GROMACS .gro file of C-alpha atoms in nm:
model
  147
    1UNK     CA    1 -16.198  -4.766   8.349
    2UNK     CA    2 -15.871  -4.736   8.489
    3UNK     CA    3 -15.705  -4.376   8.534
    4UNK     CA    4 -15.321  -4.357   8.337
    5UNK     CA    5 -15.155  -4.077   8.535
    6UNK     CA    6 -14.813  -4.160   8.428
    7UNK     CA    7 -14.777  -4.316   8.073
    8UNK     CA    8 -14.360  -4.427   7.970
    9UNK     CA    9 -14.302  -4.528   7.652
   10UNK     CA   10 -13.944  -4.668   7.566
   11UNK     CA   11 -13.893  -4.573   7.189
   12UNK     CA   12 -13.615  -4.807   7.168
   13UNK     CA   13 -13.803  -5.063   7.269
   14UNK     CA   14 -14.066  -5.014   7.105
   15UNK     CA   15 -13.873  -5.006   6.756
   16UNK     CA   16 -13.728  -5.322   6.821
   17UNK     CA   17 -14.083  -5.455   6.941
   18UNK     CA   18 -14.212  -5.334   6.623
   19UNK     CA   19 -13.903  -5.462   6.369
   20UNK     CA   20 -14.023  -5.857   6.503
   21UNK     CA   21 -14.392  -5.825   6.480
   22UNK     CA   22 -14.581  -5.919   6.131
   23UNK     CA   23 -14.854  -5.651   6.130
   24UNK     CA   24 -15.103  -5.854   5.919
   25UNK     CA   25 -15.113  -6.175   6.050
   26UNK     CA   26 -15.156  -5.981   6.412
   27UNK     CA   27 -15.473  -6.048   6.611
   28UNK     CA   28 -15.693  -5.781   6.579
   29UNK     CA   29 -15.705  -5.651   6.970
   30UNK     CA   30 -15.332  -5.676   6.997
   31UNK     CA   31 -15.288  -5.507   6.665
   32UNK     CA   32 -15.510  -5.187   6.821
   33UNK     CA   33 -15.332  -5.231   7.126
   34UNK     CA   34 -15.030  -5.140   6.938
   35UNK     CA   35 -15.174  -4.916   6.701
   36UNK     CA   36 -15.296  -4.697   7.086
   37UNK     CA   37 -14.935  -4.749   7.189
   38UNK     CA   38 -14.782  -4.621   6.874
   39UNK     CA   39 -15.024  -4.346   6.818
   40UNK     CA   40 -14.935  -4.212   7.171
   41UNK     CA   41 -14.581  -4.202   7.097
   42UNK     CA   42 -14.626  -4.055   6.740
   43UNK     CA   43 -14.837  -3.763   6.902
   44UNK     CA   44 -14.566  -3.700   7.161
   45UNK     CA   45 -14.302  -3.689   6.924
   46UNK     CA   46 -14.492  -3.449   6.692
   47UNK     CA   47 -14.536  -3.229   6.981
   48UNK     CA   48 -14.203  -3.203   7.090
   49UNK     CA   49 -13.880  -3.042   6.996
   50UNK     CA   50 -13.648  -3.266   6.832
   51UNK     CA   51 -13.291  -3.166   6.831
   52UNK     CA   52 -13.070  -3.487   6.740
   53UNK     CA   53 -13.048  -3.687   6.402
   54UNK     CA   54 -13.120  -3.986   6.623
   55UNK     CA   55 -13.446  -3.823   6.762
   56UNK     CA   56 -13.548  -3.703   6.404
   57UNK     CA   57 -13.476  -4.047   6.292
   58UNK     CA   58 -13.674  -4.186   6.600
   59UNK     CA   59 -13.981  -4.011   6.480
   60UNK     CA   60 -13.992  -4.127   6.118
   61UNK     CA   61 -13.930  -4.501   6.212
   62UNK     CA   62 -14.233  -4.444   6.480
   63UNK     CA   63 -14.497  -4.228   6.226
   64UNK     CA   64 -14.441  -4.530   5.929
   65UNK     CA   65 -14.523  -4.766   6.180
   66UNK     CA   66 -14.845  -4.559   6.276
   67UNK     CA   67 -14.948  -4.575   5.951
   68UNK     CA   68 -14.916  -4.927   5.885
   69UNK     CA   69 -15.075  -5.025   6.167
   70UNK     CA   70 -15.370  -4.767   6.096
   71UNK     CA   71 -15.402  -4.930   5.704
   72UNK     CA   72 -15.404  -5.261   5.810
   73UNK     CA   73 -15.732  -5.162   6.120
   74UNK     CA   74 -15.863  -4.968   5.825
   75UNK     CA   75 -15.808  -5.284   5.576
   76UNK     CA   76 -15.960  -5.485   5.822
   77UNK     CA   77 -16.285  -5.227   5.895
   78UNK     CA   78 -16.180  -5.067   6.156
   79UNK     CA   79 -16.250  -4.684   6.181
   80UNK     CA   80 -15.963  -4.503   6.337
   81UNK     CA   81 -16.101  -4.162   6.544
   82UNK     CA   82 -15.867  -3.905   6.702
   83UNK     CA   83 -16.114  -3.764   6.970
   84UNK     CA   84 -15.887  -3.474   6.960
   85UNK     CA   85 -15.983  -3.374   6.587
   86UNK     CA   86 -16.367  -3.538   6.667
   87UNK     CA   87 -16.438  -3.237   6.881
   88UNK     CA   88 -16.393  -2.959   6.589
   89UNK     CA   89 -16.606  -3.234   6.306
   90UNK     CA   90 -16.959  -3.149   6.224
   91UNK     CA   91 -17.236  -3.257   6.472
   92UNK     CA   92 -17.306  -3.507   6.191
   93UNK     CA   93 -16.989  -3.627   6.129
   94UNK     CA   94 -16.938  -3.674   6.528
   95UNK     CA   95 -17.278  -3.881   6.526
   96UNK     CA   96 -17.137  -4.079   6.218
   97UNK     CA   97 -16.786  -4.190   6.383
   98UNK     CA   98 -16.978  -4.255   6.759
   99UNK     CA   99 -17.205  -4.479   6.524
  100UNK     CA  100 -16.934  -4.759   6.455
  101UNK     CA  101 -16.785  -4.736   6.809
  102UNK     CA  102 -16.863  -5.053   7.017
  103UNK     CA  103 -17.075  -4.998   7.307
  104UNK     CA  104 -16.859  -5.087   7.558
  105UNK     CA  105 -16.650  -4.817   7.476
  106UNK     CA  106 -16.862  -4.553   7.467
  107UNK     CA  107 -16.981  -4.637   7.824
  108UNK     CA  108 -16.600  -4.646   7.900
  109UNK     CA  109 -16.521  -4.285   7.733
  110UNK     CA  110 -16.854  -4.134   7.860
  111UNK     CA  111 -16.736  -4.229   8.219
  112UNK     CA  112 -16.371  -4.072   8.171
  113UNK     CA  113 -16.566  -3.771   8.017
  114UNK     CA  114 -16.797  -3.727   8.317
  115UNK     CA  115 -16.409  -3.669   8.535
  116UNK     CA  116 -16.265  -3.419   8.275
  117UNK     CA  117 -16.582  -3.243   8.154
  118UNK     CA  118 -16.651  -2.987   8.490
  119UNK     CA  119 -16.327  -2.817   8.344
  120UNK     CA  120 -16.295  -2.867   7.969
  121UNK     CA  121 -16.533  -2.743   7.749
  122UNK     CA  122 -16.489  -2.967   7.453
  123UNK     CA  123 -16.469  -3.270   7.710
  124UNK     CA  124 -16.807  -3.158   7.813
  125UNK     CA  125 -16.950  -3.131   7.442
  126UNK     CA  126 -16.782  -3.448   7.318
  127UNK     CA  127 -16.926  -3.636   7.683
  128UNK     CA  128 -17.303  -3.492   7.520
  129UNK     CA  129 -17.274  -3.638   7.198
  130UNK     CA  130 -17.142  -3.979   7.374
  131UNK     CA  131 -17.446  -3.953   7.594
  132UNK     CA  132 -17.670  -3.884   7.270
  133UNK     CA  133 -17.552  -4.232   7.129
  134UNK     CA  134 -17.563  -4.413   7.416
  135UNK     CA  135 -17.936  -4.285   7.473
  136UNK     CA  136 -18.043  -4.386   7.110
  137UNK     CA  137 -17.912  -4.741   7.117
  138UNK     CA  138 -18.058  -4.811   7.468
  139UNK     CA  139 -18.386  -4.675   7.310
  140UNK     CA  140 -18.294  -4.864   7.009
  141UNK     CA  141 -18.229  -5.217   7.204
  142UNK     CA  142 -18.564  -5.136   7.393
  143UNK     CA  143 -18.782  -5.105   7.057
  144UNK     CA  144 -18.786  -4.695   7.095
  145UNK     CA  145 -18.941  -4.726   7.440
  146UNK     CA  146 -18.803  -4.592   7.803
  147UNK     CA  147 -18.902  -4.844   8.067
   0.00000   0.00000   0.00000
């Protein structure tokens, strides 16, 4: 997996991206490939101090756009997970949400845990519970037995 150090986002651009795109007839991996996008931006915003009209307006445009695009993955059977609010859920509900989570991308987010974990606690909690999953559907794919 490829390392983001430096992420830009131009809101602008991304409102007028988002004023010409037809959220349900999008295909599904460029609809979560928005959805990321959007989400990113949505979390920044929330996080930082807004002092204009423009920039308060900025942020509502961007947040109703998040949560179309998050109905129509959840209309479609997607399960939307904020790893952020995963790492305070119950054990079980951790197991349940790693559950639905294609396998590719737990490898994926097990390997970017593996950097981060050494000096983040949750990063190294979350990285075991990936690691539990992983291990159960190898075992599961090799009828319960480690070669």
């Amino acid at each position: 997996m490829e390392k983001i150090s430096y992420l830009s986002i131009d809101l602008e651009q991304l409102i007028k991206d988002l004023e010409n795109v037809r959220i349900p007839e999008m295909e599904t991996q460029a609809l979560c490939e928005l959805g990321l996008k959007v989400r990113i931006a949505t979390i920044v915003l929330q996080q930082q101090p807004l002092t204009t009209a423009q920039q308060h307006q900025t942020k509502e445009i961007i947040c109703s756009y998040d949560q179309a695009l998050t109905d129509e993955m959840q209309r479609r059977g997607l399960q939307i997970v904020d790893s952020a609010e995963l790492v305070d859920a119950d054990p079980e509900d951790i197991a349940e949400a790693l559950v639905d989570m294609d396998f590719s991308v737990l490898i994926e987010w097990a390997e970017a845990l593996k950097e981060t974990a050494p000096e983040n606690k949750q990063d190294a909690d979350m990285l075991a519970h990936v690691n539990n999953e992983i291990m159960r559907r190898t075992l599961e794919i090799n009828g319960g037995m480690l070669n």
